[in-house]
Amino acid sequence: KQKGFYAVFIRCINGDIASEQLMNLASICRKFGLEYIRTTVTQNLLIRWVRSDKLFAFYEVLKTSNLARCCAEHAMDITRCAGADSCVSAITLSRGLAEELAKIFDNGFRDDPEILKLRIKVSGCPHSCSQHLIADLGFQGAAKTIHNRQVPFYQIMAGGASSRGEAKFAQPLMMIPAKKVPAAVSHLLHQYKNDRLQNESLKDWMNRV
């Protein structure tokens, strides 16, 4: 880190960006004298070395190409694998679940700084392409046979971490039908918000209760 410079994250919802947007972003970066666009493991784009006195102007130009979306690298910015839409290994539609989970943050969670810190990742099978095993809340696609019919389920994992000085796999909580996952997550976050101690993280709260 150097004083006077910033790194800017471009949120790519579901890891997607249109070709026209990407070309516009390249033009914007050239205009501001920025040479590189990096991809991140969280499926976003990262622009480094934006001068502090150019930061607001950079943001304003990004807005014109719909590239100034809020909440990059926060809880509603959910990492997901390709899912059964295009992957032969996947069991569930992880893209669809990520979209539904993102919606629950419009119900009061977006203003909670502790909840905003959460990392949420969705994988459509046990392969962990989204790295759901090192998420605060991870989801692993599965299936169960109910009344002779295959039904998509998710194994909910919690408490994973990967940061400097810490590495821990998430632990399985329960297996529930895919269509029930957003309601379950909303319920869990409400419980956490109402019952936690001051500055208590989700992981610490879950260990306590």
PDB file of N, CA, C and O in Angstrom, residues 16-91:
ATOM      1  N   ASP A  16     -19.953 -12.238 -14.024  1.00  0.00           N
ATOM      2  CA  ASP A  16     -20.168 -11.913 -15.442  1.00  0.00           C
ATOM      3  C   ASP A  16     -19.857 -10.452 -15.744  1.00  0.00           C
ATOM      4  O   ASP A  16     -20.081  -9.567 -14.915  1.00  0.00           O
ATOM      5  N   ILE A  17     -19.365 -10.221 -16.952  1.00  0.00           N
ATOM      6  CA  ILE A  17     -19.202  -8.864 -17.467  1.00  0.00           C
ATOM      7  C   ILE A  17     -19.378  -8.922 -18.975  1.00  0.00           C
ATOM      8  O   ILE A  17     -18.896  -9.854 -19.640  1.00  0.00           O
ATOM      9  N   ALA A  18     -20.100  -7.955 -19.531  1.00  0.00           N
ATOM     10  CA  ALA A  18     -20.348  -7.926 -20.970  1.00  0.00           C
ATOM     11  C   ALA A  18     -19.100  -7.468 -21.715  1.00  0.00           C
ATOM     12  O   ALA A  18     -18.288  -6.698 -21.181  1.00  0.00           O
ATOM     13  N   SER A  19     -18.942  -7.943 -22.942  1.00  0.00           N
ATOM     14  CA  SER A  19     -17.762  -7.574 -23.735  1.00  0.00           C
ATOM     15  C   SER A  19     -17.679  -6.061 -23.927  1.00  0.00           C
ATOM     16  O   SER A  19     -16.591  -5.475 -23.866  1.00  0.00           O
ATOM     17  N   GLU A  20     -18.833  -5.419 -24.130  1.00  0.00           N
ATOM     18  CA  GLU A  20     -18.834  -3.965 -24.313  1.00  0.00           C
ATOM     19  C   GLU A  20     -18.362  -3.257 -23.046  1.00  0.00           C
ATOM     20  O   GLU A  20     -17.591  -2.285 -23.117  1.00  0.00           O
ATOM     21  N   GLN A  21     -18.780  -3.754 -21.892  1.00  0.00           N
ATOM     22  CA  GLN A  21     -18.334  -3.166 -20.627  1.00  0.00           C
ATOM     23  C   GLN A  21     -16.833  -3.331 -20.444  1.00  0.00           C
ATOM     24  O   GLN A  21     -16.141  -2.420 -19.984  1.00  0.00           O
ATOM     25  N   LEU A  22     -16.322  -4.497 -20.820  1.00  0.00           N
ATOM     26  CA  LEU A  22     -14.892  -4.750 -20.654  1.00  0.00           C
ATOM     27  C   LEU A  22     -14.067  -3.848 -21.568  1.00  0.00           C
ATOM     28  O   LEU A  22     -13.018  -3.320 -21.169  1.00  0.00           O
ATOM     29  N   MET A  23     -14.550  -3.640 -22.783  1.00  0.00           N
ATOM     30  CA  MET A  23     -13.855  -2.723 -23.697  1.00  0.00           C
ATOM     31  C   MET A  23     -13.913  -1.292 -23.175  1.00  0.00           C
ATOM     32  O   MET A  23     -12.925  -0.544 -23.260  1.00  0.00           O
ATOM     33  N   ASN A  24     -15.069  -0.905 -22.622  1.00  0.00           N
ATOM     34  CA  ASN A  24     -15.191   0.432 -22.030  1.00  0.00           C
ATOM     35  C   ASN A  24     -14.237   0.589 -20.852  1.00  0.00           C
ATOM     36  O   ASN A  24     -13.605   1.637 -20.680  1.00  0.00           O
ATOM     37  N   LEU A  25     -14.124  -0.473 -20.037  1.00  0.00           N
ATOM     38  CA  LEU A  25     -13.234  -0.407 -18.884  1.00  0.00           C
ATOM     39  C   LEU A  25     -11.780  -0.251 -19.323  1.00  0.00           C
ATOM     40  O   LEU A  25     -11.020   0.511 -18.714  1.00  0.00           O
ATOM     41  N   ALA A  26     -11.398  -0.956 -20.375  1.00  0.00           N
ATOM     42  CA  ALA A  26     -10.036  -0.817 -20.902  1.00  0.00           C
ATOM     43  C   ALA A  26      -9.773   0.621 -21.352  1.00  0.00           C
ATOM     44  O   ALA A  26      -8.713   1.197 -21.069  1.00  0.00           O
ATOM     45  N   SER A  27     -10.764   1.219 -22.020  1.00  0.00           N
ATOM     46  CA  SER A  27     -10.617   2.611 -22.469  1.00  0.00           C
ATOM     47  C   SER A  27     -10.517   3.569 -21.294  1.00  0.00           C
ATOM     48  O   SER A  27      -9.716   4.519 -21.304  1.00  0.00           O
ATOM     49  N   ILE A  28     -11.331   3.323 -20.262  1.00  0.00           N
ATOM     50  CA  ILE A  28     -11.300   4.170 -19.066  1.00  0.00           C
ATOM     51  C   ILE A  28      -9.931   4.096 -18.394  1.00  0.00           C
ATOM     52  O   ILE A  28      -9.351   5.109 -17.998  1.00  0.00           O
ATOM     53  N   CYS A  29      -9.403   2.889 -18.276  1.00  0.00           N
ATOM     54  CA  CYS A  29      -8.101   2.715 -17.633  1.00  0.00           C
ATOM     55  C   CYS A  29      -6.991   3.427 -18.402  1.00  0.00           C
ATOM     56  O   CYS A  29      -6.108   4.052 -17.814  1.00  0.00           O
ATOM     57  N   ARG A  30      -7.060   3.329 -19.742  1.00  0.00           N
ATOM     58  CA  ARG A  30      -6.055   4.042 -20.555  1.00  0.00           C
ATOM     59  C   ARG A  30      -6.148   5.548 -20.312  1.00  0.00           C
ATOM     60  O   ARG A  30      -5.134   6.245 -20.197  1.00  0.00           O
ATOM     61  N   LYS A  31      -7.364   6.054 -20.228  1.00  0.00           N
ATOM     62  CA  LYS A  31      -7.584   7.487 -20.027  1.00  0.00           C
ATOM     63  C   LYS A  31      -6.957   7.961 -18.718  1.00  0.00           C
ATOM     64  O   LYS A  31      -6.443   9.082 -18.629  1.00  0.00           O
ATOM     65  N   PHE A  32      -6.976   7.092 -17.697  1.00  0.00           N
ATOM     66  CA  PHE A  32      -6.432   7.456 -16.391  1.00  0.00           C
ATOM     67  C   PHE A  32      -4.993   6.971 -16.200  1.00  0.00           C
ATOM     68  O   PHE A  32      -4.454   7.032 -15.097  1.00  0.00           O
ATOM     69  N   GLY A  33      -4.386   6.465 -17.275  1.00  0.00           N
ATOM     70  CA  GLY A  33      -2.993   6.043 -17.203  1.00  0.00           C
ATOM     71  C   GLY A  33      -2.776   4.762 -16.425  1.00  0.00           C
ATOM     72  O   GLY A  33      -1.705   4.550 -15.851  1.00  0.00           O
ATOM     73  N   LEU A  34      -3.791   3.892 -16.400  1.00  0.00           N
ATOM     74  CA  LEU A  34      -3.704   2.627 -15.662  1.00  0.00           C
ATOM     75  C   LEU A  34      -3.476   1.496 -16.639  1.00  0.00           C
ATOM     76  O   LEU A  34      -4.226   1.332 -17.598  1.00  0.00           O
ATOM     77  N   GLU A  35      -2.468   0.671 -16.401  1.00  0.00           N
ATOM     78  CA  GLU A  35      -2.033  -0.297 -17.400  1.00  0.00           C
ATOM     79  C   GLU A  35      -2.648  -1.678 -17.258  1.00  0.00           C
ATOM     80  O   GLU A  35      -2.725  -2.420 -18.227  1.00  0.00           O
ATOM     81  N   TYR A  36      -3.068  -2.049 -16.048  1.00  0.00           N
ATOM     82  CA  TYR A  36      -3.477  -3.440 -15.829  1.00  0.00           C
ATOM     83  C   TYR A  36      -4.863  -3.554 -15.211  1.00  0.00           C
ATOM     84  O   TYR A  36      -5.252  -2.734 -14.362  1.00  0.00           O
ATOM     85  N   ILE A  37      -5.591  -4.583 -15.631  1.00  0.00           N
ATOM     86  CA  ILE A  37      -6.845  -4.986 -14.995  1.00  0.00           C
ATOM     87  C   ILE A  37      -6.632  -6.410 -14.502  1.00  0.00           C
ATOM     88  O   ILE A  37      -6.257  -7.288 -15.283  1.00  0.00           O
ATOM     89  N   ARG A  38      -6.845  -6.638 -13.229  1.00  0.00           N
ATOM     90  CA  ARG A  38      -6.630  -7.971 -12.660  1.00  0.00           C
ATOM     91  C   ARG A  38      -7.963  -8.635 -12.339  1.00  0.00           C
ATOM     92  O   ARG A  38      -8.929  -7.960 -11.977  1.00  0.00           O
ATOM     93  N   THR A  39      -8.000  -9.950 -12.457  1.00  0.00           N
ATOM     94  CA  THR A  39      -9.149 -10.705 -11.977  1.00  0.00           C
ATOM     95  C   THR A  39      -8.872 -11.169 -10.555  1.00  0.00           C
ATOM     96  O   THR A  39      -7.717 -11.324 -10.162  1.00  0.00           O
ATOM     97  N   THR A  40      -9.933 -11.371  -9.775  1.00  0.00           N
ATOM     98  CA  THR A  40      -9.776 -11.795  -8.387  1.00  0.00           C
ATOM     99  C   THR A  40     -10.414 -13.168  -8.194  1.00  0.00           C
ATOM    100  O   THR A  40     -11.270 -13.593  -8.975  1.00  0.00           O
ATOM    101  N   VAL A  41     -10.020 -13.838  -7.116  1.00  0.00           N
ATOM    102  CA  VAL A  41     -10.570 -15.152  -6.809  1.00  0.00           C
ATOM    103  C   VAL A  41     -12.047 -15.054  -6.421  1.00  0.00           C
ATOM    104  O   VAL A  41     -12.769 -16.044  -6.433  1.00  0.00           O
ATOM    105  N   THR A  42     -12.509 -13.856  -6.115  1.00  0.00           N
ATOM    106  CA  THR A  42     -13.923 -13.637  -5.789  1.00  0.00           C
ATOM    107  C   THR A  42     -14.733 -13.231  -7.021  1.00  0.00           C
ATOM    108  O   THR A  42     -15.836 -12.717  -6.906  1.00  0.00           O
ATOM    109  N   GLN A  43     -14.162 -13.436  -8.209  1.00  0.00           N
ATOM    110  CA  GLN A  43     -14.858 -13.236  -9.491  1.00  0.00           C
ATOM    111  C   GLN A  43     -15.154 -11.762  -9.787  1.00  0.00           C
ATOM    112  O   GLN A  43     -16.134 -11.443 -10.448  1.00  0.00           O
ATOM    113  N   ASN A  44     -14.307 -10.888  -9.290  1.00  0.00           N
ATOM    114  CA  ASN A  44     -14.417  -9.462  -9.595  1.00  0.00           C
ATOM    115  C   ASN A  44     -13.182  -9.010 -10.379  1.00  0.00           C
ATOM    116  O   ASN A  44     -12.287  -9.807 -10.682  1.00  0.00           O
ATOM    117  N   LEU A  45     -13.148  -7.734 -10.704  1.00  0.00           N
ATOM    118  CA  LEU A  45     -11.980  -7.131 -11.343  1.00  0.00           C
ATOM    119  C   LEU A  45     -11.349  -6.136 -10.387  1.00  0.00           C
ATOM    120  O   LEU A  45     -12.042  -5.507  -9.578  1.00  0.00           O
ATOM    121  N   LEU A  46     -10.050  -5.995 -10.474  1.00  0.00           N
ATOM    122  CA  LEU A  46      -9.304  -5.115  -9.577  1.00  0.00           C
ATOM    123  C   LEU A  46      -8.426  -4.175 -10.392  1.00  0.00           C
ATOM    124  O   LEU A  46      -7.641  -4.620 -11.235  1.00  0.00           O
ATOM    125  N   ILE A  47      -8.587  -2.889 -10.136  1.00  0.00           N
ATOM    126  CA  ILE A  47      -7.763  -1.856 -10.788  1.00  0.00           C
ATOM    127  C   ILE A  47      -6.872  -1.244  -9.718  1.00  0.00           C
ATOM    128  O   ILE A  47      -7.369  -0.711  -8.720  1.00  0.00           O
ATOM    129  N   ARG A  48      -5.576  -1.303  -9.914  1.00  0.00           N
ATOM    130  CA  ARG A  48      -4.641  -0.776  -8.919  1.00  0.00           C
ATOM    131  C   ARG A  48      -4.074   0.576  -9.345  1.00  0.00           C
ATOM    132  O   ARG A  48      -4.147   0.959 -10.504  1.00  0.00           O
ATOM    133  N   TRP A  49      -3.511   1.263  -8.361  1.00  0.00           N
ATOM    134  CA  TRP A  49      -2.768   2.515  -8.569  1.00  0.00           C
ATOM    135  C   TRP A  49      -3.632   3.665  -9.088  1.00  0.00           C
ATOM    136  O   TRP A  49      -3.189   4.467  -9.902  1.00  0.00           O
ATOM    137  N   VAL A  50      -4.873   3.752  -8.608  1.00  0.00           N
ATOM    138  CA  VAL A  50      -5.699   4.918  -8.930  1.00  0.00           C
ATOM    139  C   VAL A  50      -5.310   6.037  -7.968  1.00  0.00           C
ATOM    140  O   VAL A  50      -5.344   5.863  -6.750  1.00  0.00           O
ATOM    141  N   ARG A  51      -4.929   7.174  -8.526  1.00  0.00           N
ATOM    142  CA  ARG A  51      -4.489   8.297  -7.692  1.00  0.00           C
ATOM    143  C   ARG A  51      -5.661   8.831  -6.868  1.00  0.00           C
ATOM    144  O   ARG A  51      -6.794   8.888  -7.338  1.00  0.00           O
ATOM    145  N   SER A  52      -5.396   9.237  -5.636  1.00  0.00           N
ATOM    146  CA  SER A  52      -6.453   9.717  -4.740  1.00  0.00           C
ATOM    147  C   SER A  52      -7.172  10.936  -5.315  1.00  0.00           C
ATOM    148  O   SER A  52      -8.385  11.066  -5.164  1.00  0.00           O
ATOM    149  N   ASP A  53      -6.440  11.814  -6.010  1.00  0.00           N
ATOM    150  CA  ASP A  53      -7.083  13.006  -6.560  1.00  0.00           C
ATOM    151  C   ASP A  53      -7.885  12.701  -7.822  1.00  0.00           C
ATOM    152  O   ASP A  53      -8.623  13.561  -8.310  1.00  0.00           O
ATOM    153  N   LYS A  54      -7.764  11.477  -8.345  1.00  0.00           N
ATOM    154  CA  LYS A  54      -8.527  11.073  -9.529  1.00  0.00           C
ATOM    155  C   LYS A  54      -9.628  10.061  -9.184  1.00  0.00           C
ATOM    156  O   LYS A  54     -10.363   9.626 -10.063  1.00  0.00           O
ATOM    157  N   LEU A  55      -9.724   9.698  -7.907  1.00  0.00           N
ATOM    158  CA  LEU A  55     -10.604   8.595  -7.507  1.00  0.00           C
ATOM    159  C   LEU A  55     -12.074   8.893  -7.811  1.00  0.00           C
ATOM    160  O   LEU A  55     -12.779   8.050  -8.378  1.00  0.00           O
ATOM    161  N   PHE A  56     -12.555  10.079  -7.452  1.00  0.00           N
ATOM    162  CA  PHE A  56     -13.968  10.397  -7.684  1.00  0.00           C
ATOM    163  C   PHE A  56     -14.264  10.482  -9.180  1.00  0.00           C
ATOM    164  O   PHE A  56     -15.300   9.993  -9.645  1.00  0.00           O
ATOM    165  N   ALA A  57     -13.360  11.077  -9.946  1.00  0.00           N
ATOM    166  CA  ALA A  57     -13.559  11.157 -11.398  1.00  0.00           C
ATOM    167  C   ALA A  57     -13.595   9.757 -12.017  1.00  0.00           C
ATOM    168  O   ALA A  57     -14.396   9.484 -12.923  1.00  0.00           O
ATOM    169  N   PHE A  58     -12.752   8.862 -11.506  1.00  0.00           N
ATOM    170  CA  PHE A  58     -12.726   7.476 -11.980  1.00  0.00           C
ATOM    171  C   PHE A  58     -14.072   6.802 -11.704  1.00  0.00           C
ATOM    172  O   PHE A  58     -14.641   6.128 -12.562  1.00  0.00           O
ATOM    173  N   TYR A  59     -14.593   7.008 -10.496  1.00  0.00           N
ATOM    174  CA  TYR A  59     -15.897   6.454 -10.121  1.00  0.00           C
ATOM    175  C   TYR A  59     -17.002   6.990 -11.042  1.00  0.00           C
ATOM    176  O   TYR A  59     -17.850   6.229 -11.514  1.00  0.00           O
ATOM    177  N   GLU A  60     -16.996   8.275 -11.306  1.00  0.00           N
ATOM    178  CA  GLU A  60     -18.035   8.880 -12.142  1.00  0.00           C
ATOM    179  C   GLU A  60     -18.013   8.299 -13.558  1.00  0.00           C
ATOM    180  O   GLU A  60     -19.069   8.054 -14.156  1.00  0.00           O
ATOM    181  N   VAL A  61     -16.833   8.070 -14.102  1.00  0.00           N
ATOM    182  CA  VAL A  61     -16.731   7.495 -15.449  1.00  0.00           C
ATOM    183  C   VAL A  61     -17.184   6.029 -15.434  1.00  0.00           C
ATOM    184  O   VAL A  61     -17.838   5.564 -16.368  1.00  0.00           O
ATOM    185  N   LEU A  62     -16.854   5.300 -14.369  1.00  0.00           N
ATOM    186  CA  LEU A  62     -17.316   3.910 -14.257  1.00  0.00           C
ATOM    187  C   LEU A  62     -18.835   3.837 -14.249  1.00  0.00           C
ATOM    188  O   LEU A  62     -19.430   2.910 -14.806  1.00  0.00           O
ATOM    189  N   LYS A  63     -19.478   4.793 -13.609  1.00  0.00           N
ATOM    190  CA  LYS A  63     -20.940   4.812 -13.541  1.00  0.00           C
ATOM    191  C   LYS A  63     -21.576   4.837 -14.921  1.00  0.00           C
ATOM    192  O   LYS A  63     -22.624   4.223 -15.145  1.00  0.00           O
ATOM    193  N   THR A  64     -20.953   5.529 -15.862  1.00  0.00           N
ATOM    194  CA  THR A  64     -21.537   5.655 -17.203  1.00  0.00           C
ATOM    195  C   THR A  64     -21.582   4.317 -17.940  1.00  0.00           C
ATOM    196  O   THR A  64     -22.369   4.144 -18.863  1.00  0.00           O
ATOM    197  N   SER A  65     -20.748   3.354 -17.534  1.00  0.00           N
ATOM    198  CA  SER A  65     -20.747   2.025 -18.149  1.00  0.00           C
ATOM    199  C   SER A  65     -21.365   0.970 -17.234  1.00  0.00           C
ATOM    200  O   SER A  65     -21.185  -0.224 -17.442  1.00  0.00           O
ATOM    201  N   ASN A  66     -22.092   1.423 -16.191  1.00  0.00           N
ATOM    202  CA  ASN A  66     -22.723   0.527 -15.218  1.00  0.00           C
ATOM    203  C   ASN A  66     -21.690  -0.392 -14.562  1.00  0.00           C
ATOM    204  O   ASN A  66     -21.934  -1.573 -14.332  1.00  0.00           O
ATOM    205  N   LEU A  67     -20.536   0.177 -14.242  1.00  0.00           N
ATOM    206  CA  LEU A  67     -19.452  -0.587 -13.617  1.00  0.00           C
ATOM    207  C   LEU A  67     -19.158  -0.114 -12.195  1.00  0.00           C
ATOM    208  O   LEU A  67     -18.186  -0.550 -11.593  1.00  0.00           O
ATOM    209  N   ALA A  68     -20.009   0.783 -11.676  1.00  0.00           N
ATOM    210  CA  ALA A  68     -19.788   1.316 -10.325  1.00  0.00           C
ATOM    211  C   ALA A  68     -20.794   0.712  -9.351  1.00  0.00           C
ATOM    212  O   ALA A  68     -21.373   1.404  -8.523  1.00  0.00           O
ATOM    213  N   ARG A  69     -21.024  -0.587  -9.461  1.00  0.00           N
ATOM    214  CA  ARG A  69     -21.985  -1.253  -8.577  1.00  0.00           C
ATOM    215  C   ARG A  69     -21.451  -1.285  -7.147  1.00  0.00           C
ATOM    216  O   ARG A  69     -20.264  -1.470  -6.924  1.00  0.00           O
ATOM    217  N   CYS A  70     -22.367  -1.169  -6.212  1.00  0.00           N
ATOM    218  CA  CYS A  70     -21.964  -1.163  -4.802  1.00  0.00           C
ATOM    219  C   CYS A  70     -21.643  -2.573  -4.306  1.00  0.00           C
ATOM    220  O   CYS A  70     -21.972  -3.568  -4.958  1.00  0.00           O
ATOM    221  N   CYS A  71     -21.008  -2.615  -3.165  1.00  0.00           N
ATOM    222  CA  CYS A  71     -20.893  -3.815  -2.327  1.00  0.00           C
ATOM    223  C   CYS A  71     -19.920  -4.870  -2.837  1.00  0.00           C
ATOM    224  O   CYS A  71     -20.040  -6.047  -2.465  1.00  0.00           O
ATOM    225  N   ALA A  72     -18.956  -4.501  -3.666  1.00  0.00           N
ATOM    226  CA  ALA A  72     -17.921  -5.464  -4.056  1.00  0.00           C
ATOM    227  C   ALA A  72     -17.182  -5.939  -2.820  1.00  0.00           C
ATOM    228  O   ALA A  72     -16.879  -5.157  -1.916  1.00  0.00           O
ATOM    229  N   GLU A  73     -16.900  -7.240  -2.775  1.00  0.00           N
ATOM    230  CA  GLU A  73     -16.148  -7.856  -1.681  1.00  0.00           C
ATOM    231  C   GLU A  73     -16.893  -7.811  -0.346  1.00  0.00           C
ATOM    232  O   GLU A  73     -16.274  -7.943   0.717  1.00  0.00           O
ATOM    233  N   HIS A  74     -18.206  -7.628  -0.374  1.00  0.00           N
ATOM    234  CA  HIS A  74     -19.019  -7.690   0.829  1.00  0.00           C
ATOM    235  C   HIS A  74     -19.958  -8.891   0.749  1.00  0.00           C
ATOM    236  O   HIS A  74     -19.971  -9.620  -0.237  1.00  0.00           O
ATOM    237  N   ALA A  75     -20.772  -9.063   1.787  1.00  0.00           N
ATOM    238  CA  ALA A  75     -21.560 -10.290   1.928  1.00  0.00           C
ATOM    239  C   ALA A  75     -22.446 -10.584   0.726  1.00  0.00           C
ATOM    240  O   ALA A  75     -22.567 -11.745   0.302  1.00  0.00           O
ATOM    241  N   MET A  76     -23.087  -9.563   0.172  1.00  0.00           N
ATOM    242  CA  MET A  76     -23.999  -9.820  -0.959  1.00  0.00           C
ATOM    243  C   MET A  76     -23.270 -10.064  -2.279  1.00  0.00           C
ATOM    244  O   MET A  76     -23.882 -10.417  -3.278  1.00  0.00           O
ATOM    245  N   ASP A  77     -21.963  -9.899  -2.270  1.00  0.00           N
ATOM    246  CA  ASP A  77     -21.136 -10.186  -3.442  1.00  0.00           C
ATOM    247  C   ASP A  77     -20.707 -11.651  -3.350  1.00  0.00           C
ATOM    248  O   ASP A  77     -19.616 -11.970  -2.896  1.00  0.00           O
ATOM    249  N   ILE A  78     -21.579 -12.539  -3.773  1.00  0.00           N
ATOM    250  CA  ILE A  78     -21.437 -13.970  -3.510  1.00  0.00           C
ATOM    251  C   ILE A  78     -20.644 -14.656  -4.625  1.00  0.00           C
ATOM    252  O   ILE A  78     -20.936 -14.476  -5.809  1.00  0.00           O
ATOM    253  N   THR A  79     -19.652 -15.430  -4.227  1.00  0.00           N
ATOM    254  CA  THR A  79     -18.865 -16.203  -5.189  1.00  0.00           C
ATOM    255  C   THR A  79     -19.586 -17.515  -5.467  1.00  0.00           C
ATOM    256  O   THR A  79     -20.037 -18.180  -4.547  1.00  0.00           O
ATOM    257  N   ARG A  80     -19.666 -17.873  -6.729  1.00  0.00           N
ATOM    258  CA  ARG A  80     -20.340 -19.135  -7.078  1.00  0.00           C
ATOM    259  C   ARG A  80     -19.641 -19.775  -8.254  1.00  0.00           C
ATOM    260  O   ARG A  80     -18.966 -19.124  -9.045  1.00  0.00           O
ATOM    261  N   CYS A  81     -19.802 -21.095  -8.370  1.00  0.00           N
ATOM    262  CA  CYS A  81     -19.239 -21.817  -9.516  1.00  0.00           C
ATOM    263  C   CYS A  81     -20.214 -21.719 -10.689  1.00  0.00           C
ATOM    264  O   CYS A  81     -21.279 -21.113 -10.592  1.00  0.00           O
ATOM    265  N   ALA A  82     -19.854 -22.344 -11.786  1.00  0.00           N
ATOM    266  CA  ALA A  82     -20.722 -22.295 -12.970  1.00  0.00           C
ATOM    267  C   ALA A  82     -22.041 -23.026 -12.750  1.00  0.00           C
ATOM    268  O   ALA A  82     -23.079 -22.653 -13.300  1.00  0.00           O
ATOM    269  N   GLY A  83     -22.016 -24.064 -11.922  1.00  0.00           N
ATOM    270  CA  GLY A  83     -23.242 -24.793 -11.622  1.00  0.00           C
ATOM    271  C   GLY A  83     -23.714 -25.651 -12.785  1.00  0.00           C
ATOM    272  O   GLY A  83     -23.068 -25.755 -13.828  1.00  0.00           O
ATOM    273  N   ALA A  84     -24.871 -26.264 -12.582  1.00  0.00           N
ATOM    274  CA  ALA A  84     -25.413 -27.200 -13.572  1.00  0.00           C
ATOM    275  C   ALA A  84     -25.844 -26.525 -14.864  1.00  0.00           C
ATOM    276  O   ALA A  84     -26.182 -27.206 -15.838  1.00  0.00           O
ATOM    277  N   ASP A  85     -25.845 -25.186 -14.902  1.00  0.00           N
ATOM    278  CA  ASP A  85     -26.128 -24.480 -16.163  1.00  0.00           C
ATOM    279  C   ASP A  85     -25.165 -24.898 -17.255  1.00  0.00           C
ATOM    280  O   ASP A  85     -25.540 -25.028 -18.417  1.00  0.00           O
ATOM    281  N   SER A  86     -23.878 -25.090 -16.870  1.00  0.00           N
ATOM    282  CA  SER A  86     -22.875 -25.373 -17.902  1.00  0.00           C
ATOM    283  C   SER A  86     -21.809 -26.376 -17.484  1.00  0.00           C
ATOM    284  O   SER A  86     -20.920 -26.672 -18.275  1.00  0.00           O
ATOM    285  N   CYS A  87     -21.882 -26.904 -16.256  1.00  0.00           N
ATOM    286  CA  CYS A  87     -20.856 -27.836 -15.773  1.00  0.00           C
ATOM    287  C   CYS A  87     -21.447 -29.232 -15.613  1.00  0.00           C
ATOM    288  O   CYS A  87     -22.475 -29.402 -14.951  1.00  0.00           O
ATOM    289  N   VAL A  88     -20.793 -30.220 -16.185  1.00  0.00           N
ATOM    290  CA  VAL A  88     -21.319 -31.583 -16.138  1.00  0.00           C
ATOM    291  C   VAL A  88     -21.153 -32.208 -14.751  1.00  0.00           C
ATOM    292  O   VAL A  88     -21.834 -33.182 -14.421  1.00  0.00           O
ATOM    293  N   SER A  89     -20.262 -31.686 -13.928  1.00  0.00           N
ATOM    294  CA  SER A  89     -20.064 -32.232 -12.584  1.00  0.00           C
ATOM    295  C   SER A  89     -21.092 -31.702 -11.591  1.00  0.00           C
ATOM    296  O   SER A  89     -21.374 -32.355 -10.577  1.00  0.00           O
ATOM    297  N   ALA A  90     -21.626 -30.507 -11.861  1.00  0.00           N
ATOM    298  CA  ALA A  90     -22.497 -29.854 -10.891  1.00  0.00           C
ATOM    299  C   ALA A  90     -23.845 -30.564 -10.775  1.00  0.00           C
ATOM    300  O   ALA A  90     -24.379 -31.099 -11.743  1.00  0.00           O
ATOM    301  N   ILE A  91     -24.376 -30.521  -9.562  1.00  0.00           N
ATOM    302  CA  ILE A  91     -25.667 -31.129  -9.276  1.00  0.00           C
ATOM    303  C   ILE A  91     -26.759 -30.066  -9.214  1.00  0.00           C
ATOM    304  O   ILE A  91     -27.905 -30.316  -9.575  1.00  0.00           O
TER     305      ILE A  91
END
